[in-house]
Structures are given as structure tokens and as C-alpha cells.
Amino acid sequence: MVEDKWIGLALACSSSLAIGTSFIITKKGLNDAARRGPTSQSASDNLSYLKNPIWWAGMTTLIVGEVANFAAYTFAPPILVTPLGALSVLIGAVLASILLHEELGHIGRVGCALCLLGSIIIVLHAPEDKEIQTVDEILQYALQPGFLMYILLVTVWSLFAIYRLVPLYGKKTPLVYISICSLVGSVSVMAIKGFGVAVKLTLAGNNQLTHPSTWVFGIVVGSCIAVQMNYFNKALDTFSTNVVNPMYYVGFSTATILASALLFRGFNTTDPTNTVSLITGFIVTFLGVHLLNASRQQQQQTHSGSLDEEDVAWANPPASAGGHTRRSSSLYRFDPEIIRSEANGVPLEEVREESDEEGDERTRLHRGGRGHSGSARGSRQGSRDRLGSVRI
């Protein structure tokens, strides 16, 4: 008989694989919906991704992964399951490079590693949840002042971010979308825990469906997941997957640990080693997030710089040492003699094209004429005599 621990480990690994893959499929669905929709709006703005089958395939894969993750907590302790969520970030980064052709520079890779390392340190030294026997017991924990204050802060921040920060900074930094997803997601995890206990006890013969708290948790789960997925899709649609995935993992893990500690009143620890480790984990995590943002800004600056160089190249064709363009770029040189000849009825094919040496002479005379207009006028007349006038 296989131990429950190994069953939970297998479910956790399968969950990470499914969730990491779902991020990529969802991103491809958003890109496909954006190509098919109006160019003035993104797929997440007009909700056109809801009609895209690729996006639904990604969401189905995500649901399968979340169900496996939920089942893993049933067989294995959270201290084993939660750190394995980092595998979804690694899988998402690898698949994004292969399927979405998204690049993650050296700084980004270091930031990703720091995010994962810091999150694992936090999870390993965070307090474990208490065992719950009834759904009403979770409701009693949720009505404690500490957790109620957390719910209030999450609600206030989410509303402020949705109505104030998203219109101003939603397209500039992923932190706005990720903060909403992480905080609302942490509340959904606590509600899922309560609803899951109710389902588990009901299947075991102790009917919890008659308890109003069961349906309260169910409504909270549905509402939080709807908000969480909406702004997570906006983050994926706007920013690189290699940036969104690690930041979402860091924010979601941190908020979930904090919410769990407040709900079950288990954050206090008497071991100084755990306290130092928790602080170290937070510092390492925040450094990783900073490096990820720095790598994203560096990529944007590099991309915009290359576009500017292309524009300059089109606007300014290559010049020779003499100061004017080569014969291959003679279309950029306008000769006033040719214009006057055409105006006087001389066919263009009879007009002699000047050589490079004559062009150098014309450029030198033109530059000299800026400071001495009188002498330049005579020089230009002499130059016309040497080159041969075609005017009738």
C-alpha cells in the first residue's frame, strides 16, 4: 500500500506540471484572441478571449491542476505541497521560451531563482495549519478580529487598485494586477479550505451541506476566483509570462501564508531560527522581484532602442567620406538643375547625371556659400559653366 505522503507528492508534481502548462496555453489563447479581435483593444479589455477555444483549453488545464493541488493537501502536509508550486514557475519559463519565444536575460534568470529560493525559505519556516474537524470550526476562526481585519484590508486595497491604480498603472507595471490576484487568491484559499473540509466530512458520512457556513464559503470561493482569474488574465495579456509567473507565485505564496497564520493564529513562533529564516526569505523574495522588474525594463529599453536605430537608418541613408550619399543612394539627392531642365521642357533622359566627384564639388561649394553668399553665388555659376548648362 502506497503511503499517503507519496500520493500527495505525485499529485503536487502533477499539479505543478498542469498549472505551468496552463499559463502558456492561456497566453497563446489571449494572443490568438487579440489577433482576431479589434486592433484598438486588447483581448482582456473586451473579453474576446471567452470565445477562444485555446484559452478555454488553458483554463481547463488550470482547473485540472488546481484540483490536483487541492487533493494533494488532503494526502500530504502543506509543508511538502506548497514548495512544489515552484515547479510551475520553472515549467512555465521553459515552455514560454520554447512556445512563445519569450526571452529571459541573465538578470531575469537570477531574479527568478531568488524568487523561488525566497519563497521556499518562507514556506519551509512558516507555521503549519491546525487540523480542522468541522466547517463551523473554520467559521469561528474566520470571525476572529485578526482575520476580519485582513479581509477588510484586502477588500479596501482591491477596490482601490481596481478603480484607481489599474487605469493609471495597469499597463506600466505587473505589480498592480499581481497584487489583486495574490490578495484575493489568499482569501479564496482559506474559503476553499473551509469548503473542502465540508465536502470531505460529507463524503465521510457527516453531512455538512445543511450548515449555512458551507454555502458561505462556496460563494466566497466563486467570487474570489472570478476576480483572481480576471486580473491574472490581464497580467498575462499585458506582460511577459516569464515575469508574471514568478511574481504571481511569490505574491500568492506570501499572502496565503499570512492569511493562514492569521486565520489559525499560528504565526507566532518561539524558535529564533524560524524568525530569522522568515525575514531572510522575505528579503530574498523582494530582491528577486526587483531584479525581475529590472530585467523587464531593460528588455523594453533594448527593444525601443533597436526600433529607433531602424528609424534613423531609414531616415538617414549611409554617407561617404566626402559628405554626400553614394551613387546607390542617389535617389535621396535632388539636383536643382534637373528640376529647372524639366520645367523648361528638356526630357529627363537627356539630362546628364553628375558623378560622385561633381557631387563632392557641389557639396563643398554649397557649404562654403553659407558664410559668403556673394562668393558662393559666383562659385555656383562657375560650377555650372564647368558642368555644362542644359537650360535652353
Tab-separated table of C-alpha atoms in Angstrom:
chain	number	residue	atom	x	y	z
A	1	MET	CA	0.000	0.000	0.000
A	2	VAL	CA	1.410	3.358	-1.076
A	3	GLU	CA	1.721	5.868	1.733
A	4	ASP	CA	-0.421	8.988	1.612
A	5	LYS	CA	2.721	11.098	1.596
A	6	TRP	CA	3.853	9.753	-1.789
A	7	ILE	CA	0.354	10.080	-3.224
A	8	GLY	CA	0.332	13.726	-2.182
A	9	LEU	CA	3.795	14.211	-3.668
A	10	ALA	CA	2.686	12.765	-7.021
A	11	LEU	CA	-0.435	14.923	-7.032
A	12	ALA	CA	1.595	18.031	-6.212
A	13	CYS	CA	4.052	17.381	-9.069
A	14	SER	CA	1.183	16.708	-11.483
A	15	SER	CA	-0.487	19.903	-10.331
A	16	SER	CA	2.646	21.972	-10.970
A	17	LEU	CA	3.013	20.479	-14.454
A	18	ALA	CA	-0.618	21.211	-15.331
A	19	ILE	CA	-0.599	24.743	-13.896
A	20	GLY	CA	2.712	25.672	-15.547
A	21	THR	CA	1.453	24.376	-18.892
A	22	SER	CA	-1.887	26.146	-18.496
A	23	PHE	CA	-0.142	29.519	-18.227
A	24	ILE	CA	1.383	29.036	-21.673
A	25	ILE	CA	-1.820	27.735	-23.268
A	26	THR	CA	-3.765	30.632	-21.766
A	27	LYS	CA	-1.203	33.120	-23.084
A	28	LYS	CA	-1.438	31.635	-26.584
A	29	GLY	CA	-5.216	31.872	-26.368
A	30	LEU	CA	-5.000	35.536	-25.385
A	31	ASN	CA	-2.612	36.239	-28.260
A	32	ASP	CA	-4.887	34.437	-30.705
A	33	ALA	CA	-7.932	36.342	-29.443
A	34	ALA	CA	-6.039	39.637	-29.770
A	35	ARG	CA	-5.141	38.852	-33.402
A	36	ARG	CA	-8.742	38.056	-34.263
A	37	GLY	CA	-10.259	40.988	-32.372
A	38	PRO	CA	-10.131	44.749	-32.969
A	39	THR	CA	-6.660	46.263	-33.014
A	40	SER	CA	-7.625	49.152	-30.738
A	41	GLN	CA	-8.298	46.907	-27.738
A	42	SER	CA	-6.528	44.006	-26.064
A	43	ALA	CA	-8.184	40.640	-25.602
A	44	SER	CA	-8.558	41.164	-21.858
A	45	ASP	CA	-10.282	44.541	-22.298
A	46	ASN	CA	-13.152	43.377	-24.499
A	47	LEU	CA	-13.288	39.822	-23.025
A	48	SER	CA	-12.900	38.346	-26.515
A	49	TYR	CA	-10.796	35.537	-25.045
A	50	LEU	CA	-14.019	33.993	-23.691
A	51	LYS	CA	-14.831	32.956	-27.274
A	52	ASN	CA	-11.393	31.472	-27.946
A	53	PRO	CA	-11.071	27.655	-27.679
A	54	ILE	CA	-7.329	27.832	-26.952
A	55	TRP	CA	-7.978	29.995	-23.911
A	56	TRP	CA	-10.602	27.561	-22.671
A	57	ALA	CA	-8.136	24.707	-23.117
A	58	GLY	CA	-5.700	26.615	-20.918
A	59	MET	CA	-8.337	27.273	-18.283
A	60	THR	CA	-9.373	23.609	-18.312
A	61	THR	CA	-5.759	22.599	-17.762
A	62	LEU	CA	-5.528	25.134	-14.944
A	63	ILE	CA	-8.655	23.738	-13.272
A	64	VAL	CA	-7.248	20.210	-13.505
A	65	GLY	CA	-4.026	21.428	-11.900
A	66	GLU	CA	-5.857	23.252	-9.116
A	67	VAL	CA	-7.999	20.188	-8.377
A	68	ALA	CA	-4.862	18.051	-8.175
A	69	ASN	CA	-3.269	20.648	-5.915
A	70	PHE	CA	-6.335	20.677	-3.684
A	71	ALA	CA	-6.269	16.874	-3.485
A	72	ALA	CA	-2.555	16.934	-2.652
A	73	TYR	CA	-3.288	18.869	0.535
A	74	THR	CA	-5.627	16.054	1.532
A	75	PHE	CA	-2.888	13.413	1.390
A	76	ALA	CA	0.250	15.388	2.300
A	77	PRO	CA	1.045	18.234	4.715
A	78	PRO	CA	1.210	21.794	3.335
A	79	ILE	CA	4.896	21.979	4.242
A	80	LEU	CA	5.526	19.423	1.487
A	81	VAL	CA	2.966	20.505	-1.116
A	82	THR	CA	3.398	24.304	-1.161
A	83	PRO	CA	7.124	24.465	-2.110
A	84	LEU	CA	6.441	22.205	-5.090
A	85	GLY	CA	4.378	25.013	-6.574
A	86	ALA	CA	7.720	26.490	-7.645
A	87	LEU	CA	7.885	23.785	-10.318
A	88	SER	CA	5.031	25.505	-12.165
A	89	VAL	CA	7.163	28.656	-12.464
A	90	LEU	CA	10.106	26.734	-13.891
A	91	ILE	CA	7.877	24.786	-16.285
A	92	GLY	CA	6.174	27.993	-17.387
A	93	ALA	CA	9.520	29.723	-18.027
A	94	VAL	CA	10.856	26.825	-20.106
A	95	LEU	CA	7.680	26.460	-22.164
A	96	ALA	CA	7.446	30.234	-22.676
A	97	SER	CA	10.927	30.261	-24.199
A	98	ILE	CA	10.043	27.343	-26.493
A	99	LEU	CA	6.445	28.065	-27.496
A	100	LEU	CA	6.051	31.828	-27.002
A	101	HIS	CA	9.650	32.789	-27.924
A	102	GLU	CA	9.894	34.999	-24.839
A	103	GLU	CA	13.441	35.762	-23.737
A	104	LEU	CA	14.589	35.975	-20.143
A	105	GLY	CA	18.014	37.569	-19.732
A	106	HIS	CA	20.664	36.782	-17.164
A	107	ILE	CA	19.263	39.286	-14.662
A	108	GLY	CA	15.801	37.831	-15.111
A	109	ARG	CA	17.050	34.298	-14.514
A	110	VAL	CA	18.821	35.390	-11.335
A	111	GLY	CA	15.667	37.188	-10.187
A	112	CYS	CA	13.566	34.117	-10.912
A	113	ALA	CA	15.946	31.934	-8.896
A	114	LEU	CA	15.880	34.383	-5.982
A	115	CYS	CA	12.089	34.470	-6.035
A	116	LEU	CA	11.883	30.715	-5.868
A	117	LEU	CA	14.564	30.459	-3.204
A	118	GLY	CA	12.958	33.106	-1.014
A	119	SER	CA	9.506	31.582	-1.364
A	120	ILE	CA	10.774	28.129	-0.452
A	121	ILE	CA	12.523	29.530	2.631
A	122	ILE	CA	9.306	31.250	3.712
A	123	VAL	CA	7.204	28.149	3.186
A	124	LEU	CA	9.622	25.830	4.964
A	125	HIS	CA	9.716	28.011	8.068
A	126	ALA	CA	6.080	29.105	8.101
A	127	PRO	CA	3.767	27.599	10.735
A	128	GLU	CA	1.587	24.668	9.752
A	129	ASP	CA	-2.200	24.833	9.718
A	130	LYS	CA	-4.207	23.393	12.535
A	131	GLU	CA	-6.319	20.319	11.946
A	132	ILE	CA	-9.975	21.128	11.335
A	133	GLN	CA	-12.781	18.734	12.237
A	134	THR	CA	-15.924	20.695	11.280
A	135	VAL	CA	-16.763	23.527	8.927
A	136	ASP	CA	-18.171	25.570	11.812
A	137	GLU	CA	-14.743	25.475	13.422
A	138	ILE	CA	-13.248	27.277	10.434
A	139	LEU	CA	-16.046	29.837	10.589
A	140	GLN	CA	-15.177	30.535	14.215
A	141	TYR	CA	-11.556	31.113	13.240
A	142	ALA	CA	-12.643	33.429	10.401
A	143	LEU	CA	-14.677	35.598	12.771
A	144	GLN	CA	-11.633	36.427	14.891
A	145	PRO	CA	-10.599	40.145	14.838
A	146	GLY	CA	-7.208	39.490	13.236
A	147	PHE	CA	-8.565	37.685	10.184
A	148	LEU	CA	-11.519	40.066	9.869
A	149	MET	CA	-9.049	42.958	9.728
A	150	TYR	CA	-7.123	41.133	6.998
A	151	ILE	CA	-10.330	40.633	4.994
A	152	LEU	CA	-11.116	44.343	5.371
A	153	LEU	CA	-7.641	45.391	4.199
A	154	VAL	CA	-7.795	43.030	1.219
A	155	THR	CA	-11.207	44.393	0.232
A	156	VAL	CA	-10.171	48.046	0.555
A	157	TRP	CA	-6.901	47.556	-1.337
A	158	SER	CA	-8.533	45.532	-4.107
A	159	LEU	CA	-11.235	48.151	-4.685
A	160	PHE	CA	-8.670	50.972	-4.615
A	161	ALA	CA	-6.395	49.113	-7.044
A	162	ILE	CA	-9.228	48.191	-9.415
A	163	TYR	CA	-10.764	51.666	-9.661
A	164	ARG	CA	-7.708	53.895	-9.175
A	165	LEU	CA	-4.433	52.092	-9.872
A	166	VAL	CA	-5.432	49.861	-12.788
A	167	PRO	CA	-6.448	52.765	-15.100
A	168	LEU	CA	-3.218	54.644	-14.299
A	169	TYR	CA	-0.541	51.975	-13.847
A	170	GLY	CA	-2.086	48.701	-15.015
A	171	LYS	CA	-0.239	48.790	-18.351
A	172	LYS	CA	3.036	50.014	-16.843
A	173	THR	CA	3.820	47.558	-14.051
A	174	PRO	CA	2.600	43.998	-13.359
A	175	LEU	CA	2.563	44.668	-9.608
A	176	VAL	CA	-0.935	46.162	-9.813
A	177	TYR	CA	-2.553	43.093	-11.361
A	178	ILE	CA	-0.428	40.661	-9.348
A	179	SER	CA	-1.291	42.324	-6.027
A	180	ILE	CA	-5.003	41.929	-6.739
A	181	CYS	CA	-4.592	38.288	-7.780
A	182	SER	CA	-2.418	37.429	-4.787
A	183	LEU	CA	-4.510	39.051	-2.059
A	184	VAL	CA	-7.867	37.915	-3.401
A	185	GLY	CA	-6.368	34.490	-4.085
A	186	SER	CA	-5.231	34.136	-0.480
A	187	VAL	CA	-8.809	34.685	0.682
A	188	SER	CA	-10.045	32.130	-1.841
A	189	VAL	CA	-7.600	29.537	-0.466
A	190	MET	CA	-8.977	29.988	3.044
A	191	ALA	CA	-12.522	29.644	1.705
A	192	ILE	CA	-11.508	26.589	-0.325
A	193	LYS	CA	-10.077	25.051	2.829
A	194	GLY	CA	-13.391	25.529	4.620
A	195	PHE	CA	-15.465	24.290	1.691
A	196	GLY	CA	-13.108	21.346	1.208
A	197	VAL	CA	-13.461	20.300	4.825
A	198	ALA	CA	-17.233	20.392	4.408
A	199	VAL	CA	-17.095	18.213	1.291
A	200	LYS	CA	-14.647	15.772	2.882
A	201	LEU	CA	-16.779	15.379	6.012
A	202	THR	CA	-19.916	14.999	3.909
A	203	LEU	CA	-18.356	12.207	1.852
A	204	ALA	CA	-17.251	10.546	5.098
A	205	GLY	CA	-20.872	10.424	6.294
A	206	ASN	CA	-21.067	13.636	8.333
A	207	ASN	CA	-23.350	15.850	6.248
A	208	GLN	CA	-22.131	19.461	6.278
A	209	LEU	CA	-24.337	20.696	3.429
A	210	THR	CA	-27.011	21.703	5.909
A	211	HIS	CA	-24.654	24.190	7.566
A	212	PRO	CA	-25.020	27.770	6.219
A	213	SER	CA	-21.268	28.306	6.609
A	214	THR	CA	-20.649	25.692	3.905
A	215	TRP	CA	-22.507	27.746	1.319
A	216	VAL	CA	-20.948	30.987	2.546
A	217	PHE	CA	-17.524	29.518	1.852
A	218	GLY	CA	-18.741	28.309	-1.543
A	219	ILE	CA	-19.944	31.788	-2.548
A	220	VAL	CA	-16.677	33.358	-1.385
A	221	VAL	CA	-14.709	30.794	-3.409
A	222	GLY	CA	-16.641	31.541	-6.604
A	223	SER	CA	-16.427	35.322	-6.210
A	224	CYS	CA	-12.722	35.388	-5.360
A	225	ILE	CA	-11.740	33.030	-8.175
A	226	ALA	CA	-13.663	35.161	-10.705
A	227	VAL	CA	-11.784	38.316	-9.658
A	228	GLN	CA	-8.485	36.463	-9.396
A	229	MET	CA	-8.679	34.929	-12.881
A	230	ASN	CA	-9.855	38.170	-14.494
A	231	TYR	CA	-6.832	40.181	-13.386
A	232	PHE	CA	-4.459	37.282	-13.833
A	233	ASN	CA	-5.524	37.160	-17.487
A	234	LYS	CA	-4.936	40.901	-17.755
A	235	ALA	CA	-1.419	40.424	-16.379
A	236	LEU	CA	-0.694	37.621	-18.861
A	237	ASP	CA	-2.132	39.641	-21.733
A	238	THR	CA	-0.017	42.698	-20.916
A	239	PHE	CA	3.333	41.385	-19.655
A	240	SER	CA	5.750	38.555	-20.311
A	241	THR	CA	4.909	35.135	-18.895
A	242	ASN	CA	8.439	34.835	-17.507
A	243	VAL	CA	7.732	37.913	-15.372
A	244	VAL	CA	4.112	37.206	-14.411
A	245	ASN	CA	4.578	33.603	-13.271
A	246	PRO	CA	7.353	34.136	-10.672
A	247	MET	CA	5.791	37.327	-9.332
A	248	TYR	CA	2.402	35.656	-9.026
A	249	TYR	CA	3.960	32.690	-7.236
A	250	VAL	CA	5.793	34.956	-4.806
A	251	GLY	CA	2.819	37.192	-4.075
A	252	PHE	CA	0.315	34.374	-3.843
A	253	SER	CA	2.526	32.232	-1.571
A	254	THR	CA	3.316	35.151	0.737
A	255	ALA	CA	-0.304	36.293	1.014
A	256	THR	CA	-1.531	32.733	1.553
A	257	ILE	CA	0.952	32.094	4.365
A	258	LEU	CA	-0.007	35.374	6.033
A	259	ALA	CA	-3.729	34.655	5.705
A	260	SER	CA	-3.264	31.126	7.037
A	261	ALA	CA	-1.271	32.375	10.020
A	262	LEU	CA	-3.938	34.958	10.836
A	263	LEU	CA	-6.811	32.538	10.354
A	264	PHE	CA	-5.395	29.788	12.537
A	265	ARG	CA	-3.456	32.134	14.853
A	266	GLY	CA	-0.295	30.196	14.211
A	267	PHE	CA	2.205	32.787	13.035
A	268	ASN	CA	3.821	33.232	16.454
A	269	THR	CA	6.944	31.127	16.961
A	270	THR	CA	9.313	30.719	19.893
A	271	ASP	CA	12.199	29.477	17.750
A	272	PRO	CA	14.532	32.380	16.793
A	273	THR	CA	15.871	30.319	13.891
A	274	ASN	CA	12.452	30.285	12.247
A	275	THR	CA	12.070	34.033	12.787
A	276	VAL	CA	15.425	34.843	11.169
A	277	SER	CA	14.686	32.426	8.330
A	278	LEU	CA	11.314	34.060	7.645
A	279	ILE	CA	12.870	37.534	7.491
A	280	THR	CA	15.631	36.240	5.222
A	281	GLY	CA	13.081	34.613	2.954
A	282	PHE	CA	11.126	37.852	2.577
A	283	ILE	CA	14.295	39.831	1.778
A	284	VAL	CA	15.446	37.309	-0.828
A	285	THR	CA	11.974	37.263	-2.369
A	286	PHE	CA	11.746	41.036	-2.658
A	287	LEU	CA	15.221	41.181	-4.239
A	288	GLY	CA	14.106	38.645	-6.803
A	289	VAL	CA	11.010	40.679	-7.644
A	290	HIS	CA	13.159	43.791	-8.066
A	291	LEU	CA	15.515	42.001	-10.471
A	292	LEU	CA	12.590	40.671	-12.478
A	293	ASN	CA	11.217	44.191	-12.883
A	294	ALA	CA	14.696	45.448	-13.824
A	295	SER	CA	15.051	42.764	-16.497
A	296	ARG	CA	11.643	43.649	-17.947
A	297	GLN	CA	12.529	47.349	-18.152
A	298	GLN	CA	15.895	46.516	-19.726
A	299	GLN	CA	14.225	44.408	-22.411
A	300	GLN	CA	11.754	47.191	-23.197
A	301	GLN	CA	14.547	49.769	-23.487
A	302	THR	CA	16.572	47.464	-25.725
A	303	HIS	CA	13.566	46.844	-27.957
A	304	SER	CA	12.701	50.541	-28.240
A	305	GLY	CA	16.360	51.350	-28.904
A	306	SER	CA	16.522	48.923	-31.801
A	307	LEU	CA	13.372	50.442	-33.283
A	308	ASP	CA	14.887	53.928	-33.034
A	309	GLU	CA	18.029	52.739	-34.842
A	310	GLU	CA	15.897	51.325	-37.644
A	311	ASP	CA	14.041	54.629	-37.979
A	312	VAL	CA	17.330	56.538	-38.128
A	313	ALA	CA	18.675	54.135	-40.738
A	314	TRP	CA	15.653	54.732	-42.971
A	315	ALA	CA	15.705	58.490	-42.474
A	316	ASN	CA	19.498	58.869	-42.979
A	317	PRO	CA	20.999	56.648	-45.683
A	318	PRO	CA	24.709	55.782	-45.437
A	319	ALA	CA	27.057	58.618	-46.339
A	320	SER	CA	30.517	58.505	-47.875
A	321	ALA	CA	33.622	60.203	-46.541
A	322	GLY	CA	33.049	63.083	-48.926
A	323	GLY	CA	29.912	64.108	-47.079
A	324	HIS	CA	27.179	63.119	-49.566
A	325	THR	CA	25.429	59.891	-50.312
A	326	ARG	CA	26.859	57.206	-52.565
A	327	ARG	CA	25.639	56.584	-56.115
A	328	SER	CA	23.445	53.736	-54.880
A	329	SER	CA	21.576	56.307	-52.774
A	330	SER	CA	21.310	58.949	-55.486
A	331	LEU	CA	17.537	58.926	-55.189
A	332	TYR	CA	17.928	60.960	-51.980
A	333	ARG	CA	19.870	63.733	-53.853
A	334	PHE	CA	17.768	66.433	-55.547
A	335	ASP	CA	19.581	68.428	-58.241
A	336	PRO	CA	18.049	71.868	-58.884
A	337	GLU	CA	19.472	71.809	-62.448
A	338	ILE	CA	17.398	68.717	-63.237
A	339	ILE	CA	14.263	70.339	-61.835
A	340	ARG	CA	14.797	73.502	-63.890
A	341	SER	CA	15.571	71.485	-67.028
A	342	GLU	CA	12.350	69.533	-66.712
A	343	ALA	CA	10.407	72.748	-66.187
A	344	ASN	CA	11.898	74.194	-69.418
A	345	GLY	CA	10.870	71.190	-71.495
A	346	VAL	CA	14.133	69.234	-71.583
A	347	PRO	CA	13.439	65.475	-71.288
A	348	LEU	CA	14.903	63.910	-68.168
A	349	GLU	CA	16.714	61.238	-70.140
A	350	GLU	CA	18.793	63.965	-71.848
A	351	VAL	CA	19.969	65.397	-68.545
A	352	ARG	CA	23.453	64.205	-67.661
A	353	GLU	CA	23.761	62.609	-64.203
A	354	GLU	CA	26.566	64.109	-62.197
A	355	SER	CA	29.397	61.918	-60.996
A	356	ASP	CA	30.480	61.429	-57.375
A	357	GLU	CA	33.363	63.876	-57.860
A	358	GLU	CA	30.999	66.514	-59.203
A	359	GLY	CA	28.657	65.853	-56.293
A	360	ASP	CA	31.549	66.376	-53.864
A	361	GLU	CA	32.381	69.646	-55.587
A	362	ARG	CA	28.754	70.785	-55.390
A	363	THR	CA	28.569	69.907	-51.687
A	364	ARG	CA	31.834	71.747	-50.942
A	365	LEU	CA	30.681	74.842	-52.795
A	366	HIS	CA	27.286	74.743	-51.085
A	367	ARG	CA	28.856	74.571	-47.627
A	368	GLY	CA	31.244	77.384	-48.407
A	369	GLY	CA	28.375	79.539	-49.586
A	370	ARG	CA	26.670	79.610	-46.185
A	371	GLY	CA	29.182	82.128	-44.809
A	372	HIS	CA	29.955	84.004	-48.043
A	373	SER	CA	26.783	84.238	-50.056
A	374	GLY	CA	28.252	86.548	-52.650
A	375	SER	CA	31.295	84.474	-53.490
A	376	ALA	CA	29.234	81.316	-53.291
A	377	ARG	CA	26.870	82.635	-55.943
A	378	GLY	CA	29.796	83.187	-58.281
A	379	SER	CA	31.262	79.828	-57.475
A	380	ARG	CA	27.971	78.110	-58.239
A	381	GLN	CA	27.833	79.965	-61.578
A	382	GLY	CA	31.355	78.803	-62.374
A	383	SER	CA	30.461	75.309	-61.392
A	384	ARG	CA	27.507	75.363	-63.763
A	385	ASP	CA	29.807	76.527	-66.567
A	386	ARG	CA	32.181	73.627	-65.907
A	387	LEU	CA	29.435	71.039	-65.636
A	388	GLY	CA	27.610	72.328	-68.687
A	389	SER	CA	24.292	74.089	-68.622
A	390	VAL	CA	21.345	72.210	-70.094
A	391	ARG	CA	18.995	75.160	-69.987
A	392	ILE	CA	17.724	76.406	-73.373
